[in-house]
mmCIF file of C-alpha atoms in Angstrom:
data_model
loop_
_atom_site.group_PDB
_atom_site.id
_atom_site.type_symbol
_atom_site.label_atom_id
_atom_site.label_comp_id
_atom_site.label_asym_id
_atom_site.label_seq_id
_atom_site.Cartn_x
_atom_site.Cartn_y
_atom_site.Cartn_z
ATOM 1 C CA MET A 1 0.000 0.000 0.000
ATOM 2 C CA ILE A 2 1.301 3.433 -0.928
ATOM 3 C CA GLU A 3 -0.367 6.816 -0.532
ATOM 4 C CA LEU A 4 0.078 9.414 -3.264
ATOM 5 C CA TYR A 5 -1.660 12.758 -2.931
ATOM 6 C CA GLY A 6 -4.105 11.253 -0.467
ATOM 7 C CA THR A 7 -4.939 8.261 -2.667
ATOM 8 C CA LYS A 8 -4.013 4.817 -1.420
ATOM 9 C CA LEU A 9 -2.744 2.430 -4.063
ATOM 10 C CA PRO A 10 -2.501 -1.294 -3.401
ATOM 11 C CA SER A 11 0.714 -1.909 -5.325
ATOM 12 C CA ARG A 12 3.942 -0.025 -5.836
ATOM 13 C CA LEU A 13 4.167 -0.511 -9.564
ATOM 14 C CA LEU A 14 2.957 1.934 -12.169
ATOM 15 C CA LEU A 15 3.031 0.795 -15.763
ATOM 16 C CA GLY A 16 3.178 2.675 -19.043
ATOM 17 C CA THR A 17 0.785 1.723 -21.821
ATOM 18 C CA ALA A 18 2.886 2.390 -24.937
ATOM 19 C CA GLN A 19 4.677 0.124 -27.414
ATOM 20 C CA TYR A 20 2.841 -3.144 -26.661
ATOM 21 C CA PRO A 21 2.313 -5.570 -29.546
ATOM 22 C CA SER A 22 -1.461 -5.269 -29.210
ATOM 23 C CA PRO A 23 -4.146 -3.773 -26.952
ATOM 24 C CA ALA A 24 -4.976 -7.257 -25.652
ATOM 25 C CA ILE A 25 -1.379 -7.888 -24.619
ATOM 26 C CA LEU A 26 -1.278 -4.476 -22.971
ATOM 27 C CA ALA A 27 -4.352 -5.318 -20.920
ATOM 28 C CA ASP A 28 -3.051 -8.759 -19.945
ATOM 29 C CA ALA A 29 0.367 -7.365 -19.054
ATOM 30 C CA VAL A 30 -1.140 -4.725 -16.802
ATOM 31 C CA LYS A 31 -3.200 -7.372 -15.033
ATOM 32 C CA ALA A 32 -0.230 -9.744 -14.691
ATOM 33 C CA SER A 33 1.931 -7.007 -13.168
ATOM 34 C CA CYS A 34 -0.661 -6.165 -10.496
ATOM 35 C CA ALA A 35 0.130 -2.510 -11.220
ATOM 36 C CA SER A 36 -2.114 -0.042 -9.467
ATOM 37 C CA GLY A 37 -1.856 2.697 -12.049
ATOM 38 C CA VAL A 38 -1.119 3.284 -15.703
ATOM 39 C CA THR A 39 0.263 6.220 -17.608
ATOM 40 C CA VAL A 40 -1.453 7.600 -20.679
ATOM 41 C CA SER A 41 -0.976 10.543 -23.002
ATOM 42 C CA LEU A 42 -2.754 12.812 -25.454
ATOM 43 C CA ARG A 43 -2.029 12.981 -29.158
ATOM 44 C CA ARG A 44 -3.615 14.527 -32.230
ATOM 45 C CA GLU A 45 -6.787 12.771 -33.330
ATOM 46 C CA MET A 46 -7.558 12.308 -37.014
ATOM 47 C CA ALA A 47 -10.768 13.763 -38.354
ATOM 48 C CA GLY A 48 -13.471 11.181 -37.815
ATOM 49 C CA GLY A 49 -11.015 9.008 -35.937
ATOM 50 C CA LYS A 50 -12.036 6.672 -33.152
ATOM 51 C CA GLY A 51 -8.594 5.535 -32.029
ATOM 52 C CA GLY A 52 -8.675 7.600 -28.897
ATOM 53 C CA GLU A 53 -12.080 6.302 -27.933
ATOM 54 C CA LYS A 54 -11.035 2.656 -28.277
ATOM 55 C CA PHE A 55 -7.895 3.141 -26.243
ATOM 56 C CA TRP A 56 -9.702 5.103 -23.546
ATOM 57 C CA SER A 57 -12.376 2.412 -23.277
ATOM 58 C CA LEU A 58 -9.674 -0.204 -22.814
ATOM 59 C CA ILE A 59 -7.973 1.811 -20.090
ATOM 60 C CA GLN A 60 -11.255 2.431 -18.303
ATOM 61 C CA SER A 61 -11.997 -1.293 -18.361
ATOM 62 C CA LEU A 62 -8.817 -1.924 -16.341
ATOM 63 C CA ARG A 63 -10.274 0.089 -13.444
ATOM 64 C CA LEU A 64 -6.901 1.439 -12.340
ATOM 65 C CA HIS A 65 -5.662 4.891 -11.466
ATOM 66 C CA VAL A 66 -4.749 6.867 -14.543
ATOM 67 C CA LEU A 67 -1.694 9.092 -14.651
ATOM 68 C CA PRO A 68 -1.699 11.235 -17.808
ATOM 69 C CA ASN A 69 1.662 12.534 -18.961
ATOM 70 C CA THR A 70 2.952 15.546 -20.823
ATOM 71 C CA ALA A 71 5.420 13.461 -22.827
ATOM 72 C CA GLY A 72 7.040 15.225 -25.718
ATOM 73 C CA CYS A 73 6.556 18.704 -24.327
ATOM 74 C CA HIS A 74 9.671 20.844 -24.572
ATOM 75 C CA SER A 75 8.359 24.081 -23.079
ATOM 76 C CA VAL A 76 6.502 25.199 -19.990
ATOM 77 C CA LYS A 77 3.613 26.447 -22.092
ATOM 78 C CA GLU A 78 3.243 23.158 -23.957
ATOM 79 C CA ALA A 79 3.346 21.155 -20.753
ATOM 80 C CA VAL A 80 0.847 23.337 -18.909
ATOM 81 C CA THR A 81 -1.662 23.362 -21.766
ATOM 82 C CA THR A 82 -1.293 19.606 -22.281
ATOM 83 C CA ALA A 83 -1.850 19.038 -18.565
ATOM 84 C CA LYS A 84 -5.040 21.078 -18.637
ATOM 85 C CA MET A 85 -6.293 19.198 -21.684
ATOM 86 C CA ALA A 86 -5.477 15.889 -19.996
ATOM 87 C CA ARG A 87 -7.395 16.887 -16.884
ATOM 88 C CA GLU A 88 -10.461 17.518 -18.982
ATOM 89 C CA VAL A 89 -10.300 14.281 -20.968
ATOM 90 C CA PHE A 90 -9.171 11.872 -18.273
ATOM 91 C CA GLY A 91 -11.081 13.433 -15.394
ATOM 92 C CA THR A 92 -8.134 13.450 -13.003
ATOM 93 C CA ASN A 93 -5.946 16.158 -11.539
ATOM 94 C CA TRP A 94 -2.974 13.790 -11.539
ATOM 95 C CA ILE A 95 -0.311 14.682 -14.071
ATOM 96 C CA LYS A 96 3.058 13.159 -14.810
ATOM 97 C CA LEU A 97 4.896 16.321 -15.688
ATOM 98 C CA GLU A 98 7.562 16.036 -18.356
ATOM 99 C CA VAL A 99 9.395 19.027 -19.766
ATOM 100 C CA ILE A 100 12.047 17.552 -21.999
ATOM 101 C CA GLY A 101 15.317 19.426 -22.314
ATOM 102 C CA ASN A 102 17.482 17.266 -24.551
ATOM 103 C CA HIS A 103 16.533 15.304 -27.650
ATOM 104 C CA ASP A 104 19.206 12.643 -27.263
ATOM 105 C CA THR A 105 18.910 11.811 -23.596
ATOM 106 C CA LEU A 106 15.300 12.943 -23.060
ATOM 107 C CA GLN A 107 16.507 14.362 -19.788
ATOM 108 C CA PRO A 108 14.188 16.889 -18.215
ATOM 109 C CA ASP A 109 14.637 20.626 -18.546
ATOM 110 C CA VAL A 110 14.668 21.021 -14.797
ATOM 111 C CA PHE A 111 14.297 24.800 -14.932
ATOM 112 C CA GLY A 112 11.161 24.566 -17.038
ATOM 113 C CA LEU A 113 10.001 21.633 -14.943
ATOM 114 C CA VAL A 114 10.056 23.652 -11.725
ATOM 115 C CA GLU A 115 8.255 26.556 -13.381
ATOM 116 C CA ALA A 116 5.573 24.327 -14.882
ATOM 117 C CA ALA A 117 5.180 22.462 -11.606
ATOM 118 C CA ARG A 118 4.547 25.710 -9.754
ATOM 119 C CA ILE A 119 1.889 26.800 -12.251
ATOM 120 C CA LEU A 120 0.123 23.441 -12.176
ATOM 121 C CA CYS A 121 0.272 22.989 -8.399
ATOM 122 C CA GLU A 122 -1.279 26.422 -7.948
ATOM 123 C CA ASP A 123 -3.998 25.339 -10.374
ATOM 124 C CA GLY A 124 -4.892 22.336 -8.234
ATOM 125 C CA PHE A 125 -2.970 19.617 -10.025
ATOM 126 C CA ALA A 126 -1.333 16.710 -8.227
ATOM 127 C CA VAL A 127 2.005 16.918 -9.980
ATOM 128 C CA PHE A 128 4.252 13.880 -10.456
ATOM 129 C CA PRO A 129 7.416 15.485 -11.836
ATOM 130 C CA TYR A 130 9.744 13.440 -14.031
ATOM 131 C CA THR A 131 13.037 14.783 -12.748
ATOM 132 C CA THR A 132 16.696 13.936 -12.308
ATOM 133 C CA ASP A 133 18.329 12.778 -9.088
ATOM 134 C CA ASP A 134 19.530 16.334 -8.351
ATOM 135 C CA LEU A 135 18.771 17.237 -4.746
ATOM 136 C CA VAL A 136 18.508 20.976 -5.339
ATOM 137 C CA VAL A 137 16.006 20.500 -8.135
ATOM 138 C CA ALA A 138 14.077 18.133 -5.891
ATOM 139 C CA GLU A 139 13.991 20.804 -3.199
ATOM 140 C CA ARG A 140 12.687 23.378 -5.678
ATOM 141 C CA LEU A 141 9.977 20.999 -6.866
ATOM 142 C CA LEU A 142 8.809 20.482 -3.301
ATOM 143 C CA GLU A 143 8.790 24.251 -2.771
ATOM 144 C CA ALA A 144 6.688 24.540 -5.941
ATOM 145 C CA GLY A 145 4.068 22.312 -4.348
ATOM 146 C CA CYS A 146 4.959 18.807 -5.490
ATOM 147 C CA ARG A 147 4.284 16.094 -2.908
ATOM 148 C CA VAL A 148 5.767 13.261 -4.969
ATOM 149 C CA LEU A 149 9.071 13.126 -6.857
ATOM 150 C CA MET A 150 9.888 10.868 -9.785
ATOM 151 C CA PRO A 151 13.613 10.769 -10.451
ATOM 152 C CA TRP A 152 15.009 8.913 -13.417
ATOM 153 C CA CYS A 153 17.576 6.214 -12.825
ATOM 154 C CA ALA A 154 18.766 6.288 -16.445
ATOM 155 C CA PRO A 155 17.531 7.779 -19.725
ATOM 156 C CA ILE A 156 14.014 6.842 -20.839
ATOM 157 C CA GLY A 157 13.903 3.527 -22.671
ATOM 158 C CA SER A 158 17.625 2.881 -22.168
ATOM 159 C CA ALA A 159 17.182 -0.191 -19.928
ATOM 160 C CA LEU A 160 20.462 0.726 -18.261
ATOM 161 C CA GLY A 161 19.118 0.435 -14.744
ATOM 162 C CA PRO A 162 20.367 2.635 -11.890
ATOM 163 C CA VAL A 163 23.489 4.396 -13.169
ATOM 164 C CA ASN A 164 24.054 6.444 -10.042
ATOM 165 C CA ILE A 165 23.067 4.459 -7.003
ATOM 166 C CA THR A 166 24.862 6.885 -4.723
ATOM 167 C CA ALA A 167 22.666 9.734 -5.933
ATOM 168 C CA LEU A 168 19.513 7.682 -5.504
ATOM 169 C CA ARG A 169 20.538 6.676 -2.004
ATOM 170 C CA SER A 170 21.303 10.296 -1.208
ATOM 171 C CA MET A 171 17.899 11.366 -2.472
ATOM 172 C CA ARG A 172 16.173 8.778 -0.308
ATOM 173 C CA GLY A 173 18.135 9.979 2.679
ATOM 174 C CA HIS A 174 17.421 13.662 2.087
ATOM 175 C CA PHE A 175 13.687 13.249 1.617
ATOM 176 C CA PRO A 176 12.659 10.473 3.995
ATOM 177 C CA ASP A 177 8.996 11.483 4.048
ATOM 178 C CA VAL A 178 8.433 12.272 0.372
ATOM 179 C CA PRO A 179 7.089 9.488 -1.842
ATOM 180 C CA LEU A 180 9.858 8.784 -4.352
ATOM 181 C CA ILE A 181 9.076 6.882 -7.524
ATOM 182 C CA VAL A 182 11.859 5.807 -9.850
ATOM 183 C CA ASP A 183 10.661 6.671 -13.315
ATOM 184 C CA ALA A 184 12.575 5.771 -16.468
ATOM 185 C CA GLY A 185 15.623 3.689 -17.226
ATOM 186 C CA LEU A 186 14.681 0.395 -15.601
ATOM 187 C CA GLY A 187 15.547 -2.534 -17.840
ATOM 188 C CA ARG A 188 15.242 -5.633 -15.693
ATOM 189 C CA PRO A 189 13.241 -6.799 -12.721
ATOM 190 C CA SER A 190 16.485 -6.855 -10.727
ATOM 191 C CA HIS A 191 16.814 -3.103 -11.376
ATOM 192 C CA ALA A 192 13.377 -2.564 -9.909
ATOM 193 C CA ALA A 193 14.187 -4.755 -6.928
ATOM 194 C CA LEU A 194 17.406 -2.807 -6.372
ATOM 195 C CA VAL A 195 15.781 0.622 -6.191
ATOM 196 C CA MET A 196 13.032 -0.764 -3.987
ATOM 197 C CA GLU A 197 15.712 -2.188 -1.682
ATOM 198 C CA LEU A 198 17.137 1.350 -1.491
ATOM 199 C CA GLY A 199 13.833 2.422 -0.016
ATOM 200 C CA PHE A 200 12.141 3.968 -3.006
ATOM 201 C CA ASP A 201 8.396 3.898 -2.683
ATOM 202 C CA ALA A 202 7.450 2.722 -6.157
ATOM 203 C CA VAL A 203 8.629 2.374 -9.730
ATOM 204 C CA LEU A 204 7.177 3.442 -13.043
ATOM 205 C CA LEU A 205 8.265 1.678 -16.209
ATOM 206 C CA ASN A 206 7.086 0.947 -19.699
ATOM 207 C CA THR A 207 9.593 -0.108 -22.342
ATOM 208 C CA ALA A 208 11.182 -2.992 -20.432
ATOM 209 C CA VAL A 209 7.807 -4.698 -20.258
ATOM 210 C CA ALA A 210 6.276 -3.624 -23.553
ATOM 211 C CA LYS A 211 9.302 -4.555 -25.667
ATOM 212 C CA ALA A 212 10.041 -7.856 -23.928
ATOM 213 C CA ALA A 213 9.630 -11.013 -25.974
ATOM 214 C CA ASP A 214 6.795 -11.901 -23.626
ATOM 215 C CA PRO A 215 5.384 -8.682 -22.167
ATOM 216 C CA ILE A 216 2.913 -10.517 -19.941
ATOM 217 C CA GLY A 217 5.595 -12.678 -18.376
ATOM 218 C CA MET A 218 7.902 -9.699 -17.953
ATOM 219 C CA ALA A 219 5.111 -7.678 -16.369
ATOM 220 C CA ARG A 220 4.547 -10.452 -13.851
ATOM 221 C CA ALA A 221 8.286 -10.620 -13.147
ATOM 222 C CA PHE A 222 8.473 -6.877 -12.492
ATOM 223 C CA GLY A 223 5.513 -7.098 -10.156
ATOM 224 C CA LYS A 224 7.251 -9.771 -8.118
ATOM 225 C CA ALA A 225 10.540 -7.862 -8.131
ATOM 226 C CA VAL A 226 8.906 -4.719 -6.799
ATOM 227 C CA ASP A 227 7.248 -6.679 -4.008
ATOM 228 C CA ALA A 228 10.478 -8.523 -3.212
ATOM 229 C CA GLY A 229 12.532 -5.329 -3.102
ATOM 230 C CA ARG A 230 10.027 -3.607 -0.871
ATOM 231 C CA GLU A 231 9.826 -6.499 1.549
ATOM 232 C CA ALA A 232 13.610 -6.739 1.652
ATOM 233 C CA TYR A 233 13.877 -3.027 2.462
ATOM 234 C CA ARG A 234 11.340 -3.334 5.241
ATOM 235 C CA SER A 235 13.064 -6.416 6.612
ATOM 236 C CA GLY A 236 16.432 -4.732 7.094
ATOM 237 C CA LEU A 237 19.214 -5.562 4.669
ATOM 238 C CA LEU A 238 22.610 -6.737 5.810
ATOM 239 C CA GLU A 239 25.318 -4.174 5.140
ATOM 240 C CA PRO A 240 28.172 -5.378 2.939
ATOM 241 C CA ARG A 241 31.548 -6.039 4.553
ATOM 242 C CA ASP A 242 34.976 -6.847 3.234
ATOM 243 C CA LEU A 243 35.847 -9.888 5.304
ATOM 244 C CA ALA A 244 34.197 -13.251 5.337
ATOM 245 C CA VAL A 245 32.113 -14.196 8.326
ATOM 246 C CA PRO A 246 31.228 -17.873 8.646
ATOM 247 C CA SER A 247 27.525 -18.526 8.612
ATOM 248 C CA THR A 248 27.850 -21.967 10.133
ATOM 249 C CA PRO A 249 28.618 -21.868 13.884
ATOM 250 C CA THR A 250 32.270 -22.562 14.656
ATOM 251 C CA ILE A 251 31.570 -23.613 18.219
ATOM 252 C CA GLY A 252 31.381 -27.377 18.472
ATOM 253 C CA ARG A 253 33.254 -27.917 15.271
ATOM 254 C CA ALA A 254 34.957 -31.312 15.228
ATOM 255 C CA VAL A 255 38.745 -31.371 15.173
ATOM 256 C CA PHE A 256 40.402 -34.097 13.158
ATOM 257 C CA GLN A 257 44.164 -34.452 13.484
ATOM 258 C CA MET B 1 -11.411 31.304 -43.219
ATOM 259 C CA LYS B 2 -7.924 29.837 -43.013
ATOM 260 C CA LEU B 3 -7.330 27.660 -39.989
ATOM 261 C CA THR B 4 -4.611 25.261 -38.958
ATOM 262 C CA VAL B 5 -6.060 22.088 -37.454
ATOM 263 C CA ASN B 6 -3.644 19.611 -35.921
ATOM 264 C CA GLY B 7 -0.864 21.121 -37.986
ATOM 265 C CA GLU B 8 -2.711 20.993 -41.306
ATOM 266 C CA ALA B 9 -4.016 24.014 -43.212
ATOM 267 C CA HIS B 10 -7.774 24.149 -43.760
ATOM 268 C CA GLU B 11 -9.949 26.590 -45.701
ATOM 269 C CA ILE B 12 -13.252 26.213 -43.939
ATOM 270 C CA THR B 13 -16.368 28.098 -42.926
ATOM 271 C CA ALA B 14 -16.978 27.670 -39.205
ATOM 272 C CA ALA B 15 -17.930 30.443 -36.856
ATOM 273 C CA THR B 16 -17.297 28.541 -33.657
ATOM 274 C CA LEU B 17 -15.059 25.744 -32.457
ATOM 275 C CA ALA B 18 -18.072 23.467 -32.111
ATOM 276 C CA GLU B 19 -19.002 24.094 -35.731
ATOM 277 C CA LEU B 20 -15.466 23.318 -36.820
ATOM 278 C CA LEU B 21 -15.491 19.991 -34.981
ATOM 279 C CA ALA B 22 -18.777 19.054 -36.600
ATOM 280 C CA ALA B 23 -17.589 20.122 -40.052
ATOM 281 C CA LEU B 24 -14.487 17.943 -39.771
ATOM 282 C CA ASP B 25 -16.406 14.971 -38.325
ATOM 283 C CA TYR B 26 -14.947 15.155 -34.860
ATOM 284 C CA GLU B 27 -17.294 13.899 -32.179
ATOM 285 C CA GLY B 28 -17.074 12.258 -28.783
ATOM 286 C CA ASN B 29 -16.466 13.182 -25.186
ATOM 287 C CA TRP B 30 -12.880 11.906 -25.272
ATOM 288 C CA LEU B 31 -11.557 14.907 -27.194
ATOM 289 C CA ALA B 32 -9.675 17.876 -25.792
ATOM 290 C CA THR B 33 -9.347 21.119 -27.706
ATOM 291 C CA ALA B 34 -7.005 24.076 -27.657
ATOM 292 C CA VAL B 35 -6.939 27.223 -29.743
ATOM 293 C CA ASN B 36 -3.693 29.115 -30.084
ATOM 294 C CA SER B 37 -2.154 26.992 -27.320
ATOM 295 C CA GLU B 38 -4.913 27.683 -24.792
ATOM 296 C CA LEU B 39 -7.343 25.036 -23.589
ATOM 297 C CA VAL B 40 -10.929 25.537 -24.685
ATOM 298 C CA HIS B 41 -13.211 23.579 -22.380
ATOM 299 C CA VAL B 42 -15.836 21.351 -23.888
ATOM 300 C CA THR B 43 -18.523 23.575 -22.416
ATOM 301 C CA GLU B 44 -17.058 26.632 -24.165
ATOM 302 C CA ARG B 45 -16.781 25.238 -27.692
ATOM 303 C CA ALA B 46 -20.232 26.268 -28.840
ATOM 304 C CA LEU B 47 -19.593 29.903 -27.992
ATOM 305 C CA PHE B 48 -15.896 30.075 -28.831
ATOM 306 C CA GLN B 49 -15.560 32.281 -31.903
ATOM 307 C CA LEU B 50 -12.847 31.350 -34.373
ATOM 308 C CA LYS B 51 -10.918 33.870 -36.395
ATOM 309 C CA ASP B 52 -8.717 33.725 -39.437
ATOM 310 C CA GLY B 53 -5.329 32.212 -38.727
ATOM 311 C CA ASP B 54 -6.290 30.382 -35.553
ATOM 312 C CA ARG B 55 -4.316 27.253 -34.700
ATOM 313 C CA ILE B 56 -6.511 24.484 -33.338
ATOM 314 C CA GLU B 57 -5.323 21.330 -31.633
ATOM 315 C CA ILE B 58 -7.721 18.393 -31.210
ATOM 316 C CA LEU B 59 -6.286 15.666 -29.001
ATOM 317 C CA SER B 60 -7.510 12.312 -27.759
ATOM 318 C CA PRO B 61 -6.263 9.589 -25.400
ATOM 319 C CA MET B 62 -3.237 7.690 -26.580
ATOM 320 C CA GLN B 63 -0.770 5.181 -25.194
ATOM 321 C CA GLY B 64 1.902 6.776 -23.033
ATOM 322 C CA GLY B 65 4.804 5.960 -20.769
#
């Protein structure tokens, strides 16, 4: 159970809905993952088109929390307008705020992100900012009104997994009471388990599941990994040490000479 | 009147945004509209007057990550 902006979600996995081989596989993958929320977006509709309606009906049938994004927006204005349009269509004030700053890495324009977050928070949005692991930016986002932070662990779709574990650990330590969701860069279930073991509250991923040979199986694997990582974190992990320590008791050991 | 709808140029007679949507066969409560980068709520479309050169965006739900 995790609480985000006053809403309790049963699982700590949020799943993207893009790039699946088919709508049916998307639906089955979401169910197999036990995700509690899905991300969606808005795109231009063709005249007379019904594509948006079909997709929206499918998402509604899943009966999960919907987190619209502002993917592809490169300016504050674009992101704010897209967020407002998403609120109207999807009927939620939740918004995954993306303000992209670099075409190659898709890393966020953190300056625009903070500005857009302030505008949207003041307008009543529950902002989920896609950000870096920079502590100062995180602080500014909280000052802007964000109550959840979503740092990347690697570039979107890269499948690299956590490239800066020290920074992620530092972020967890600096913001012990802020829900932190690792968003972007996860490639394997073990990556998800790792960030959950660090104490992150949830993960959001898309490509690693959607582009797997078997998206449904991979979705199930990620769901288990998230649960395993969370339970491990709560159970108290053993700190690494340089020297060996025997696990079998040495007292009572037979001596043969 | 010259309008740009979802990036494409249109020469069309439509006084309001609602009329434009009808003329181009857009219908359904899953659409969001913006004119010149500002949201136009569904309840405002019937009264929203278009003018020459307006840029209209008509968006609908899509897969996203």
